[in-house]
mmCIF file of C-alpha atoms and ligand atoms in Angstrom:
data_model
loop_
_atom_site.group_PDB
_atom_site.id
_atom_site.type_symbol
_atom_site.label_atom_id
_atom_site.label_comp_id
_atom_site.label_asym_id
_atom_site.label_seq_id
_atom_site.Cartn_x
_atom_site.Cartn_y
_atom_site.Cartn_z
ATOM 1 C CA MET A 253 48.931 117.924 -75.692
ATOM 2 C CA PRO A 254 49.915 121.388 -74.344
ATOM 3 C CA PRO A 255 48.971 122.093 -70.742
ATOM 4 C CA ALA A 256 45.623 123.645 -70.139
ATOM 5 C CA PRO A 257 45.955 127.420 -70.153
ATOM 6 C CA ASP A 258 45.678 128.985 -66.733
ATOM 7 C CA VAL A 259 42.261 130.763 -67.203
ATOM 8 C CA THR A 260 41.952 132.393 -63.808
ATOM 9 C CA GLY A 261 45.468 133.142 -62.801
ATOM 10 C CA GLY A 262 46.794 134.296 -66.043
ATOM 11 C CA ARG A 263 46.780 137.776 -67.613
ATOM 12 C CA PRO A 264 43.433 138.736 -69.204
ATOM 13 C CA SER A 265 44.904 138.714 -72.609
ATOM 14 C CA ASP A 266 46.352 135.278 -72.367
ATOM 15 C CA LEU A 267 43.682 133.574 -74.411
ATOM 16 C CA VAL A 268 42.630 136.532 -76.629
ATOM 17 C CA GLY A 269 43.224 135.640 -80.216
ATOM 18 C CA ARG A 270 43.483 131.901 -79.439
ATOM 19 C CA ARG A 271 41.102 129.183 -80.411
ATOM 20 C CA VAL A 272 39.298 127.135 -77.730
ATOM 21 C CA ALA A 273 37.301 124.274 -79.217
ATOM 22 C CA ASP A 274 35.314 125.889 -82.046
ATOM 23 C CA TYR A 275 35.545 129.394 -80.757
ATOM 24 C CA LEU A 276 37.948 132.199 -81.379
ATOM 25 C CA VAL A 277 38.488 134.232 -78.222
ATOM 26 C CA GLU A 278 38.033 137.990 -78.920
ATOM 27 C CA ARG A 279 38.108 139.717 -75.576
ATOM 28 C CA GLU A 280 37.595 139.207 -71.887
ATOM 29 C CA ILE A 281 34.172 140.507 -70.588
ATOM 30 C CA GLY A 282 34.416 139.545 -67.019
ATOM 31 C CA ARG A 283 35.794 137.221 -64.417
ATOM 32 C CA GLY A 284 34.477 135.760 -61.177
ATOM 33 C CA GLY A 285 36.044 133.533 -58.568
ATOM 34 C CA MET A 286 35.920 130.402 -60.654
ATOM 35 C CA ALA A 287 35.686 131.315 -64.286
ATOM 36 C CA VAL A 288 36.553 133.879 -66.881
ATOM 37 C CA VAL A 289 33.976 134.997 -69.477
ATOM 38 C CA TYR A 290 35.082 136.046 -72.981
ATOM 39 C CA ARG A 291 33.304 137.367 -75.963
ATOM 40 C CA ALA A 292 34.195 134.878 -78.700
ATOM 41 C CA ARG A 293 33.346 133.989 -82.279
ATOM 42 C CA ASP A 294 31.602 130.679 -82.918
ATOM 43 C CA LEU A 295 33.590 129.568 -85.983
ATOM 44 C CA ARG A 296 31.026 127.062 -87.194
ATOM 45 C CA LEU A 297 28.062 129.298 -87.145
ATOM 46 C CA ASP A 298 29.912 132.618 -87.469
ATOM 47 C CA ARG A 299 28.181 134.378 -84.617
ATOM 48 C CA THR A 300 29.224 136.098 -81.348
ATOM 49 C CA VAL A 301 28.940 134.140 -78.220
ATOM 50 C CA ALA A 302 29.903 134.433 -74.552
ATOM 51 C CA LEU A 303 32.427 131.707 -73.750
ATOM 52 C CA LYS A 304 32.856 130.852 -70.129
ATOM 53 C CA LEU A 305 35.988 128.942 -69.141
ATOM 54 C CA LEU A 306 35.969 127.381 -65.762
ATOM 55 C CA ALA A 307 38.993 127.254 -63.557
ATOM 56 C CA PRO A 308 41.055 124.045 -64.165
ATOM 57 C CA GLU A 309 40.835 123.004 -60.558
ATOM 58 C CA LEU A 310 37.096 122.567 -60.997
ATOM 59 C CA ALA A 311 37.589 120.247 -63.943
ATOM 60 C CA ARG A 312 39.679 118.128 -61.531
ATOM 61 C CA ASN A 313 36.856 117.878 -59.078
ATOM 62 C CA ASP A 314 34.780 114.835 -60.053
ATOM 63 C CA THR A 315 31.612 115.918 -58.145
ATOM 64 C CA PHE A 316 31.755 119.336 -59.912
ATOM 65 C CA ARG A 317 32.308 117.776 -63.304
ATOM 66 C CA ARG A 318 29.336 115.489 -62.975
ATOM 67 C CA ARG A 319 27.073 118.275 -61.722
ATOM 68 C CA PHE A 320 28.407 120.657 -64.371
ATOM 69 C CA THR A 321 27.564 118.180 -67.140
ATOM 70 C CA HIS A 322 24.164 117.370 -65.767
ATOM 71 C CA GLU A 323 23.119 120.906 -64.840
ATOM 72 C CA SER A 324 24.367 122.543 -68.083
ATOM 73 C CA ARG A 325 22.212 119.932 -69.971
ATOM 74 C CA VAL A 326 19.238 120.753 -67.901
ATOM 75 C CA ALA A 327 19.813 124.509 -68.199
ATOM 76 C CA ALA A 328 20.277 124.168 -71.969
ATOM 77 C CA SER A 329 16.993 122.314 -72.193
ATOM 78 C CA ILE A 330 15.042 125.062 -70.609
ATOM 79 C CA ASP A 331 13.768 127.438 -73.233
ATOM 80 C CA HIS A 332 12.853 130.587 -71.402
ATOM 81 C CA PRO A 333 12.947 134.206 -72.345
ATOM 82 C CA HIS A 334 14.718 135.184 -69.110
ATOM 83 C CA ILE A 335 17.352 132.361 -68.989
ATOM 84 C CA VAL A 336 20.517 132.800 -71.036
ATOM 85 C CA PRO A 337 20.346 130.182 -73.758
ATOM 86 C CA VAL A 338 23.280 127.724 -73.443
ATOM 87 C CA PHE A 339 24.566 126.621 -76.861
ATOM 88 C CA GLU A 340 27.162 124.122 -75.844
ATOM 89 C CA ALA A 341 28.941 122.730 -72.756
ATOM 90 C CA GLY A 342 32.041 120.743 -73.186
ATOM 91 C CA GLU A 343 35.639 120.013 -72.357
ATOM 92 C CA THR A 344 38.820 120.680 -74.253
ATOM 93 C CA ASP A 345 42.417 120.173 -73.110
ATOM 94 C CA GLY A 346 41.304 119.802 -69.544
ATOM 95 C CA LEU A 347 39.192 123.000 -69.587
ATOM 96 C CA LEU A 348 35.410 122.894 -69.003
ATOM 97 C CA TYR A 349 33.683 125.520 -71.031
ATOM 98 C CA ILE A 350 30.160 126.802 -71.816
ATOM 99 C CA ALA A 351 29.145 128.698 -74.923
ATOM 100 C CA MET A 352 26.086 130.770 -74.442
ATOM 101 C CA ARG A 353 24.237 133.747 -75.846
ATOM 102 C CA TYR A 354 26.261 136.909 -75.606
ATOM 103 C CA VAL A 355 24.150 139.452 -73.769
ATOM 104 C CA PRO A 356 25.089 142.998 -74.471
ATOM 105 C CA GLY A 357 24.510 145.348 -71.565
ATOM 106 C CA GLN A 358 25.617 145.209 -68.009
ATOM 107 C CA ASP A 359 25.071 142.850 -65.068
ATOM 108 C CA LEU A 360 23.001 143.908 -62.147
ATOM 109 C CA ARG A 361 26.131 144.154 -59.964
ATOM 110 C CA VAL A 362 27.572 146.823 -62.206
ATOM 111 C CA MET A 363 24.197 148.551 -62.564
ATOM 112 C CA LEU A 364 23.874 148.821 -58.684
ATOM 113 C CA ASP A 365 27.428 149.988 -58.263
ATOM 114 C CA ARG A 366 26.787 152.823 -60.781
ATOM 115 C CA LYS A 367 23.274 153.769 -59.964
ATOM 116 C CA GLY A 368 22.750 152.851 -56.311
ATOM 117 C CA PRO A 369 19.246 151.899 -55.183
ATOM 118 C CA LEU A 370 16.793 151.610 -58.112
ATOM 119 C CA PRO A 371 13.378 153.174 -58.388
ATOM 120 C CA ALA A 372 10.720 150.861 -57.129
ATOM 121 C CA PRO A 373 9.209 150.259 -60.600
ATOM 122 C CA THR A 374 12.543 149.287 -62.082
ATOM 123 C CA ALA A 375 13.334 146.978 -59.166
ATOM 124 C CA GLY A 376 9.952 145.370 -59.541
ATOM 125 C CA ARG A 377 10.326 144.748 -63.229
ATOM 126 C CA ILE A 378 13.778 143.198 -62.713
ATOM 127 C CA ALA A 379 12.638 141.079 -59.825
ATOM 128 C CA ALA A 380 9.609 139.750 -61.755
ATOM 129 C CA GLN A 381 11.805 138.635 -64.779
ATOM 130 C CA VAL A 382 14.286 136.798 -62.492
ATOM 131 C CA ALA A 383 11.463 135.266 -60.629
ATOM 132 C CA SER A 384 9.881 133.826 -63.799
ATOM 133 C CA ALA A 385 13.212 132.421 -64.798
ATOM 134 C CA LEU A 386 13.664 130.817 -61.401
ATOM 135 C CA ASP A 387 10.258 129.359 -61.249
ATOM 136 C CA ALA A 388 10.714 127.835 -64.726
ATOM 137 C CA ALA A 389 13.929 126.234 -63.524
ATOM 138 C CA HIS A 390 12.300 124.920 -60.429
ATOM 139 C CA ALA A 391 9.588 123.344 -62.532
ATOM 140 C CA HIS A 392 12.406 121.309 -64.146
ATOM 141 C CA ASP A 393 13.784 120.414 -60.702
ATOM 142 C CA LEU A 394 16.731 122.633 -61.199
ATOM 143 C CA VAL A 395 17.766 124.851 -58.252
ATOM 144 C CA HIS A 396 19.998 127.816 -59.150
ATOM 145 C CA ARG A 397 21.848 128.066 -55.874
ATOM 146 C CA ASP A 398 23.769 131.186 -56.719
ATOM 147 C CA VAL A 399 21.244 133.914 -57.346
ATOM 148 C CA LYS A 400 23.257 137.171 -57.092
ATOM 149 C CA PRO A 401 23.476 140.471 -58.948
ATOM 150 C CA GLY A 402 26.508 139.268 -60.987
ATOM 151 C CA ASN A 403 24.430 136.450 -62.475
ATOM 152 C CA ILE A 404 21.616 138.763 -63.573
ATOM 153 C CA LEU A 405 22.295 140.336 -66.955
ATOM 154 C CA VAL A 406 20.386 143.435 -67.883
ATOM 155 C CA ALA A 407 20.011 144.109 -71.514
ATOM 156 C CA GLU A 408 18.041 146.752 -73.336
ATOM 157 C CA GLY A 409 14.360 145.963 -73.471
ATOM 158 C CA THR A 410 12.072 146.029 -76.489
ATOM 159 C CA ASP A 411 10.140 149.214 -75.897
ATOM 160 C CA SER A 412 9.178 151.840 -73.257
ATOM 161 C CA ASP A 413 6.853 149.361 -71.536
ATOM 162 C CA HIS A 414 9.774 146.948 -71.216
ATOM 163 C CA PRO A 415 12.808 149.216 -70.781
ATOM 164 C CA GLU A 416 15.081 146.320 -69.792
ATOM 165 C CA HIS A 417 15.262 142.622 -70.654
ATOM 166 C CA VAL A 418 16.737 140.570 -67.881
ATOM 167 C CA TYR A 419 18.566 137.208 -68.162
ATOM 168 C CA LEU A 420 19.517 134.887 -65.413
ATOM 169 C CA THR A 421 22.731 132.864 -65.922
ATOM 170 C CA ASP A 422 24.989 130.357 -64.265
ATOM 171 C CA PHE A 423 22.830 127.531 -63.115
ATOM 172 C CA GLY A 424 24.424 125.108 -60.807
ATOM 173 C CA LEU A 425 27.881 126.514 -61.316
ATOM 174 C CA THR A 426 28.498 127.453 -57.720
ATOM 175 C CA LYS A 427 31.354 125.953 -55.829
ATOM 176 C CA LYS A 428 29.641 126.941 -52.607
ATOM 177 C CA SER A 429 26.942 124.275 -53.057
ATOM 178 C CA LEU A 430 29.594 121.500 -53.386
ATOM 179 C CA SER A 431 30.719 122.354 -49.924
ATOM 180 C CA LEU A 432 30.446 125.630 -48.358
ATOM 181 C CA THR A 433 33.170 124.862 -45.966
ATOM 182 C CA GLY A 434 35.499 124.097 -48.908
ATOM 183 C CA PHE A 435 36.707 127.615 -48.863
ATOM 184 C CA THR A 436 38.130 127.336 -45.387
ATOM 185 C CA THR A 437 40.137 124.125 -46.254
ATOM 186 C CA VAL A 438 41.153 125.090 -49.767
ATOM 187 C CA GLY A 439 41.429 128.709 -49.075
ATOM 188 C CA GLN A 440 40.042 129.766 -52.413
ATOM 189 C CA PHE A 441 37.927 132.704 -53.252
ATOM 190 C CA VAL A 442 34.327 131.522 -53.245
ATOM 191 C CA GLY A 443 32.712 134.749 -54.238
ATOM 192 C CA THR A 444 30.088 136.634 -52.227
ATOM 193 C CA LEU A 445 28.254 135.309 -49.209
ATOM 194 C CA ASP A 446 25.760 138.092 -49.305
ATOM 195 C CA TYR A 447 22.919 136.076 -50.787
ATOM 196 C CA VAL A 448 23.417 132.576 -49.431
ATOM 197 C CA ALA A 449 20.470 130.837 -47.764
ATOM 198 C CA PRO A 450 20.639 129.507 -44.100
ATOM 199 C CA GLU A 451 20.070 125.900 -45.295
ATOM 200 C CA GLN A 452 22.972 126.193 -47.769
ATOM 201 C CA ILE A 453 25.161 127.361 -44.997
ATOM 202 C CA SER A 454 24.240 124.559 -42.578
ATOM 203 C CA GLY A 455 24.439 121.916 -45.323
ATOM 204 C CA ARG A 456 20.841 120.932 -45.206
ATOM 205 C CA PRO A 457 19.114 119.873 -48.353
ATOM 206 C CA VAL A 458 18.224 122.760 -50.639
ATOM 207 C CA ASP A 459 15.284 123.187 -52.994
ATOM 208 C CA GLY A 460 13.817 126.155 -54.977
ATOM 209 C CA ARG A 461 13.143 127.983 -51.767
ATOM 210 C CA CYS A 462 16.843 128.648 -51.271
ATOM 211 C CA ASP A 463 16.581 130.628 -54.519
ATOM 212 C CA VAL A 464 13.558 132.536 -53.036
ATOM 213 C CA TYR A 465 15.822 133.520 -50.147
ATOM 214 C CA SER A 466 18.613 134.689 -52.384
ATOM 215 C CA LEU A 467 16.324 136.560 -54.711
ATOM 216 C CA GLY A 468 14.895 138.156 -51.534
ATOM 217 C CA CYS A 469 18.459 139.404 -50.712
ATOM 218 C CA VAL A 470 18.978 140.633 -54.236
ATOM 219 C CA VAL A 471 15.673 142.488 -54.248
ATOM 220 C CA PHE A 472 16.485 143.995 -50.928
ATOM 221 C CA GLU A 473 19.706 145.316 -52.287
ATOM 222 C CA THR A 474 18.161 146.747 -55.459
ATOM 223 C CA LEU A 475 15.869 148.760 -53.238
ATOM 224 C CA ALA A 476 18.099 149.539 -50.160
ATOM 225 C CA GLY A 477 21.417 149.949 -51.897
ATOM 226 C CA GLY A 478 23.014 147.098 -49.936
ATOM 227 C CA PRO A 479 22.229 143.486 -49.063
ATOM 228 C CA PRO A 480 20.198 142.784 -45.889
ATOM 229 C CA PHE A 481 23.176 141.683 -43.827
ATOM 230 C CA ARG A 482 26.409 143.610 -43.739
ATOM 231 C CA ARG A 483 29.066 142.339 -41.457
ATOM 232 C CA ASP A 484 32.789 142.858 -41.087
ATOM 233 C CA ASP A 485 33.798 139.268 -41.731
ATOM 234 C CA ASP A 486 32.462 136.088 -43.361
ATOM 235 C CA MET A 487 31.804 134.210 -40.147
ATOM 236 C CA ALA A 488 29.622 137.031 -38.832
ATOM 237 C CA LEU A 489 27.868 137.229 -42.129
ATOM 238 C CA LEU A 490 27.141 133.463 -42.111
ATOM 239 C CA TRP A 491 25.891 133.738 -38.512
ATOM 240 C CA ALA A 492 23.617 136.585 -39.517
ATOM 241 C CA HIS A 493 22.066 134.727 -42.405
ATOM 242 C CA GLN A 494 21.235 131.879 -39.941
ATOM 243 C CA PHE A 495 20.175 133.672 -36.895
ATOM 244 C CA ASP A 496 19.738 137.496 -37.176
ATOM 245 C CA PRO A 497 16.499 138.962 -38.316
ATOM 246 C CA ALA A 498 16.867 141.025 -41.481
ATOM 247 C CA PRO A 499 16.473 144.800 -40.940
ATOM 248 C CA PRO A 500 13.216 146.329 -42.279
ATOM 249 C CA LEU A 501 13.540 147.535 -45.810
ATOM 250 C CA THR A 502 11.640 150.732 -44.907
ATOM 251 C CA VAL A 503 14.552 151.815 -42.741
ATOM 252 C CA HIS A 504 16.477 152.324 -45.982
ATOM 253 C CA ARG A 505 13.461 153.174 -48.091
ATOM 254 C CA PRO A 506 10.937 155.123 -45.985
ATOM 255 C CA ASP A 507 9.214 156.147 -49.237
ATOM 256 C CA LEU A 508 7.887 152.526 -49.448
ATOM 257 C CA PRO A 509 4.630 151.445 -47.632
ATOM 258 C CA ALA A 510 5.181 149.498 -44.370
ATOM 259 C CA GLY A 511 3.654 146.434 -45.937
ATOM 260 C CA VAL A 512 6.828 145.679 -47.858
ATOM 261 C CA ASP A 513 8.579 144.711 -44.604
ATOM 262 C CA ALA A 514 6.356 141.755 -43.965
ATOM 263 C CA VAL A 515 6.866 140.581 -47.512
ATOM 264 C CA MET A 516 10.552 140.852 -47.261
ATOM 265 C CA ALA A 517 10.564 139.057 -43.884
ATOM 266 C CA LYS A 518 8.677 136.197 -45.382
ATOM 267 C CA ALA A 519 11.055 135.847 -48.321
ATOM 268 C CA LEU A 520 14.000 136.021 -45.969
ATOM 269 C CA ALA A 521 12.573 133.591 -43.393
ATOM 270 C CA LYS A 522 15.303 131.373 -41.837
ATOM 271 C CA SER A 523 13.331 128.196 -42.503
ATOM 272 C CA PRO A 524 12.317 127.349 -46.040
ATOM 273 C CA GLU A 525 8.867 126.289 -44.861
ATOM 274 C CA ASP A 526 8.136 129.865 -43.700
ATOM 275 C CA ARG A 527 9.001 131.407 -47.106
ATOM 276 C CA TYR A 528 6.953 131.983 -50.183
ATOM 277 C CA GLY A 529 6.316 128.795 -52.101
ATOM 278 C CA SER A 530 7.677 130.371 -55.351
ATOM 279 C CA CYS A 531 9.591 133.355 -56.539
ATOM 280 C CA GLY A 532 6.652 134.621 -58.474
ATOM 281 C CA GLU A 533 4.462 134.597 -55.430
ATOM 282 C CA PHE A 534 7.094 136.555 -53.527
ATOM 283 C CA VAL A 535 7.471 139.228 -56.274
ATOM 284 C CA ALA A 536 3.653 139.521 -56.752
ATOM 285 C CA ALA A 537 3.241 140.114 -53.008
ATOM 286 C CA LEU A 538 6.044 142.620 -53.030
ATOM 287 C CA ARG A 539 4.674 144.653 -55.998
ATOM 288 C CA ALA A 540 1.228 144.594 -54.425
ATOM 289 C CA ALA A 541 2.530 145.760 -51.056
ATOM 290 C CA ALA A 542 4.742 148.437 -52.608
ATOM 291 C CA SER A 543 1.891 149.885 -54.623
ATOM 292 C CA ALA A 544 -0.669 149.839 -51.777
ATOM 293 C CA ALA A 545 -1.497 152.962 -49.927
ATOM 294 C CA GLY A 546 0.006 153.124 -46.387
ATOM 295 C CA ALA A 547 -1.973 151.656 -43.513
ATOM 296 C CA ASP A 548 -1.868 155.072 -41.701
ATOM 297 C CA GLY A 549 -4.522 156.683 -43.889
ATOM 298 C CA GLY A 550 -2.460 157.175 -47.058
ATOM 299 C CA SER A 551 0.469 159.289 -45.861
ATOM 300 C CA HIS A 552 2.636 156.834 -47.896
ATOM 301 C CA ARG A 553 2.307 157.416 -51.584
ATOM 302 C CA ALA A 554 1.597 154.777 -54.081
ATOM 303 C CA THR A 555 5.241 154.096 -55.146
ATOM 304 C CA GLY A 556 4.469 152.292 -58.148
ATOM 305 C CA VAL A 557 6.463 149.043 -58.118
ATOM 306 C CA ALA A 558 3.576 147.673 -60.104
ATOM 307 C CA GLY A 559 4.074 150.396 -62.690
ATOM 308 C CA ARG A 560 1.767 153.097 -61.646
ATOM 309 C CA GLY A 561 2.940 156.625 -61.091
ATOM 310 C CA ALA A 562 3.129 158.297 -57.695
ATOM 311 C CA LEU A 563 -0.008 160.062 -56.538
ATOM 312 C CA PRO A 564 -0.433 163.122 -54.324
ATOM 313 C CA PRO A 565 -0.776 162.081 -50.512
ATOM 314 C CA GLY A 566 -4.263 160.813 -49.661
ATOM 315 C CA GLU A 567 -5.550 160.347 -53.142
ATOM 316 C CA ALA A 568 -6.675 156.897 -54.114
ATOM 317 C CA ALA A 569 -5.984 155.855 -57.707
ATOM 318 C CA PRO A 570 -9.139 155.481 -59.787
ATOM 319 C CA PRO A 571 -9.034 152.121 -61.535
ATOM 320 C CA PRO A 572 -8.020 152.760 -65.182
ATOM 321 C CA GLN A 573 -10.660 152.150 -67.801
ATOM 322 C CA PRO A 574 -9.883 149.081 -69.885
ATOM 323 C CA PRO A 575 -9.454 149.681 -73.604
ATOM 324 C CA ARG A 576 -12.574 149.008 -75.678
ATOM 325 C CA TRP A 577 -11.225 145.746 -77.005
ATOM 326 C CA ALA A 578 -10.837 144.447 -73.466
ATOM 327 C CA LEU A 579 -14.359 145.150 -72.387
ATOM 328 C CA PRO A 580 -16.536 142.146 -71.594
ATOM 329 C CA VAL A 581 -18.486 140.918 -74.545
ATOM 330 C CA TYR A 582 -22.017 139.549 -74.116
ATOM 331 C CA PRO A 583 -23.944 137.637 -76.865
ATOM 332 C CA GLY A 584 -25.522 140.250 -79.058
ATOM 333 C CA SER A 585 -23.869 143.228 -77.318
ATOM 334 C CA SER A 586 -21.413 143.887 -80.007
ATOM 335 C CA PRO A 587 -21.851 144.458 -83.732
ATOM 336 C CA ALA A 588 -18.699 142.539 -84.326
ATOM 337 C CA ASP A 589 -20.125 139.474 -82.605
ATOM 338 C CA GLY A 590 -22.043 137.994 -85.436
ATOM 339 C CA HIS A 591 -19.369 135.744 -87.057
HETATM 340 N N1 ADP B 149 26.172 135.511 -71.523
HETATM 341 C C1 ADP B 149 26.850 136.539 -71.124
HETATM 342 N N2 ADP B 149 26.870 137.651 -71.937
HETATM 343 C C2 ADP B 149 27.555 138.838 -71.547
HETATM 344 N N3 ADP B 149 28.197 138.953 -70.404
HETATM 345 C C3 ADP B 149 28.265 137.931 -69.590
HETATM 346 C C4 ADP B 149 27.583 136.643 -69.900
HETATM 347 N N4 ADP B 149 27.812 135.845 -68.830
HETATM 348 C C5 ADP B 149 28.539 136.430 -67.973
HETATM 349 N N5 ADP B 149 28.873 137.687 -68.422
HETATM 350 C C6 ADP B 149 29.711 138.716 -67.704
HETATM 351 O O1 ADP B 149 30.838 138.111 -67.186
HETATM 352 C C7 ADP B 149 30.972 138.435 -65.745
HETATM 353 C C8 ADP B 149 31.710 137.298 -65.093
HETATM 354 O O2 ADP B 149 30.953 136.162 -64.963
HETATM 355 P P1 ADP B 149 31.226 134.990 -63.856
HETATM 356 O O3 ADP B 149 32.589 134.347 -64.120
HETATM 357 O O4 ADP B 149 30.053 134.162 -63.826
HETATM 358 O O5 ADP B 149 31.411 135.869 -62.508
HETATM 359 P P2 ADP B 149 30.328 136.394 -61.461
HETATM 360 O O6 ADP B 149 29.011 135.754 -61.772
HETATM 361 O O7 ADP B 149 30.830 136.016 -60.148
HETATM 362 O O8 ADP B 149 30.301 137.866 -61.725
HETATM 363 C C9 ADP B 149 29.561 138.620 -65.315
HETATM 364 O O9 ADP B 149 29.391 139.285 -64.149
HETATM 365 C C10 ADP B 149 28.893 139.262 -66.465
HETATM 366 O O10 ADP B 149 29.062 140.645 -66.416
HETATM 367 MG MG1 MG B 150 28.328 134.268 -62.958
#
């Protein structure tokens, strides 16, 4: 049996044109600290997939292999519009791989690098979709553990009401959660520490609320242009996650009502007990706070995270009339009621 190809150290083109399990590797689409993602052809079903090949040293780690197998099964079993569907997870020639839906578009990391801070309505829509994916995972007792812009794929939406369709990917694939201190002993690249929850750092048990924290960091970045904590080195950053209060979002976004600061502070609370109980709860609170008029008599404009347009200062939005078909129906009140 030939030795496993070096998927992370080798040249990008190493595997292009080669066959891995039942997939023909077409081109590299991205790489992180522990994997390379290729666009590939599923030869059995003749369709395009994203094929993720994990670094060989992960395949040699028994804890990782067990979790990889378990969590890719759970992730594959969750059928959710905002979770990238996993088609197959397996092993070939000492390589762990995952085949999943190929999502055309860009990830949120690339989007933020290109566009900088997003308009509040866009940030709100993206956050809501990621939150629904995370809450669905949590309902299956699956904690993501690595919510970050690189794991949020932004594809084109269906229409102007849904300009983007967002997918969350990479459940349970983080090396950090095996042992965050692993990187100091092994000296390998672990990826970003910008979104890691305090309890992950200190090695306490994690549950869905660590994803609430990470989502809070991501949302902060989509609105502020950078993550809540920016420090010169990793140790200072880890310290900040554990002990420093996050700066108010409105320092970076004075256009947003002051109420968003309290919402962000709750999502980014150091102790899981002090955070929102779910990601959906956090995002709903954020959108409500962002679309509320300012507490100082309306000098803050409605900024429309919930989707409404900005209003002139001091003007309250009249509630929109529901369409006729959505009006309440009382017995005998409608000619169409007689069936
Ligand atoms: N299903 C997919 N479809 C399209 N592109 C993907 C898919 N999964 C991952 N990618 C791309 O591959 C890149 C590398 O992925 P990954 O190895 O997980 O690194 P990271 O998550 O650290 O960026 C991602 O950032 C993303 O742009
Ligand atoms: Mg990833």
